[in-house]
Amino acid sequence: MNQTGQTQAAQIAKRLSTETIHAIYTSDLSRATNTAQAIADFHQLEIKKDSRLRALSFGD
């Protein structure tokens, strides 16, 4: 994740820090995992990785 991505992840984590979140599911790709972890840190939650949540490309 580049600096822009890190900044964006921190911003969304801060924005969601006052929300009630019970679980966080993410794909196993590093960019998604890093964003999910930023959010999870505020809520003291473990993230649940699932490769089935990867983005799918269906073409045009």
mmCIF file of C-alpha atoms in Angstrom:
data_model
loop_
_atom_site.group_PDB
_atom_site.id
_atom_site.type_symbol
_atom_site.label_atom_id
_atom_site.label_comp_id
_atom_site.label_asym_id
_atom_site.label_seq_id
_atom_site.Cartn_x
_atom_site.Cartn_y
_atom_site.Cartn_z
ATOM 1 C CA MET A 1 0.000 0.000 0.000
ATOM 2 C CA ASN A 2 1.450 3.367 -0.964
ATOM 3 C CA GLN A 3 1.342 6.545 1.146
ATOM 4 C CA THR A 4 -1.963 7.669 -0.397
ATOM 5 C CA GLY A 5 -3.540 4.314 0.423
ATOM 6 C CA GLN A 6 -2.216 4.438 3.979
ATOM 7 C CA THR A 7 -3.634 7.924 4.448
ATOM 8 C CA GLN A 8 -7.006 6.885 3.051
ATOM 9 C CA ALA A 9 -7.111 3.779 5.255
ATOM 10 C CA ALA A 10 -6.340 5.873 8.331
ATOM 11 C CA GLN A 11 -9.046 8.378 7.385
ATOM 12 C CA ILE A 12 -11.757 5.754 6.932
ATOM 13 C CA ALA A 13 -10.649 4.004 10.125
ATOM 14 C CA LYS A 14 -10.980 7.275 12.035
ATOM 15 C CA ARG A 15 -14.387 7.964 10.466
ATOM 16 C CA LEU A 16 -15.656 4.503 11.447
ATOM 17 C CA SER A 17 -14.093 4.570 14.918
ATOM 18 C CA THR A 18 -17.361 5.672 16.558
ATOM 19 C CA GLU A 19 -19.509 3.110 14.733
ATOM 20 C CA THR A 20 -20.488 -0.194 16.309
ATOM 21 C CA ILE A 21 -18.752 -2.935 14.377
ATOM 22 C CA HIS A 22 -18.954 -6.565 15.448
ATOM 23 C CA ALA A 23 -16.854 -8.250 12.757
ATOM 24 C CA ILE A 24 -14.622 -7.349 9.839
ATOM 25 C CA TYR A 25 -14.336 -9.590 6.799
ATOM 26 C CA THR A 26 -11.862 -8.910 4.009
ATOM 27 C CA SER A 27 -10.283 -10.574 1.039
ATOM 28 C CA ASP A 28 -6.838 -11.991 1.584
ATOM 29 C CA LEU A 29 -5.214 -9.431 -0.724
ATOM 30 C CA SER A 30 -2.763 -7.178 1.087
ATOM 31 C CA ARG A 31 -4.371 -3.851 0.098
ATOM 32 C CA ALA A 32 -7.739 -4.974 1.464
ATOM 33 C CA THR A 33 -6.189 -6.575 4.526
ATOM 34 C CA ASN A 34 -4.231 -3.416 5.350
ATOM 35 C CA THR A 35 -7.365 -1.261 5.142
ATOM 36 C CA ALA A 36 -9.370 -3.727 7.215
ATOM 37 C CA GLN A 37 -6.616 -3.861 9.827
ATOM 38 C CA ALA A 38 -6.618 -0.082 10.177
ATOM 39 C CA ILE A 39 -10.338 -0.222 10.944
ATOM 40 C CA ALA A 40 -10.021 -3.285 13.191
ATOM 41 C CA ASP A 41 -7.390 -1.609 15.346
ATOM 42 C CA PHE A 42 -9.909 1.013 16.515
ATOM 43 C CA HIS A 43 -12.405 -1.674 17.493
ATOM 44 C CA GLN A 44 -9.990 -4.232 18.919
ATOM 45 C CA LEU A 45 -11.272 -6.834 16.458
ATOM 46 C CA GLU A 46 -9.527 -9.526 14.501
ATOM 47 C CA ILE A 47 -10.083 -9.437 10.774
ATOM 48 C CA LYS A 48 -11.404 -12.502 9.023
ATOM 49 C CA LYS A 49 -9.712 -13.111 5.663
ATOM 50 C CA ASP A 50 -11.535 -14.956 2.899
ATOM 51 C CA SER A 51 -10.159 -15.399 -0.614
ATOM 52 C CA ARG A 52 -13.725 -15.605 -1.947
ATOM 53 C CA LEU A 53 -14.017 -11.848 -1.302
ATOM 54 C CA ARG A 54 -11.433 -10.996 -3.943
ATOM 55 C CA ALA A 55 -12.534 -8.653 -6.711
ATOM 56 C CA LEU A 56 -13.897 -10.395 -9.781
ATOM 57 C CA SER A 57 -13.445 -9.136 -13.298
ATOM 58 C CA PHE A 58 -16.154 -9.919 -15.804
ATOM 59 C CA GLY A 59 -14.707 -7.873 -18.668
ATOM 60 C CA ASP A 60 -16.392 -4.934 -20.397
#
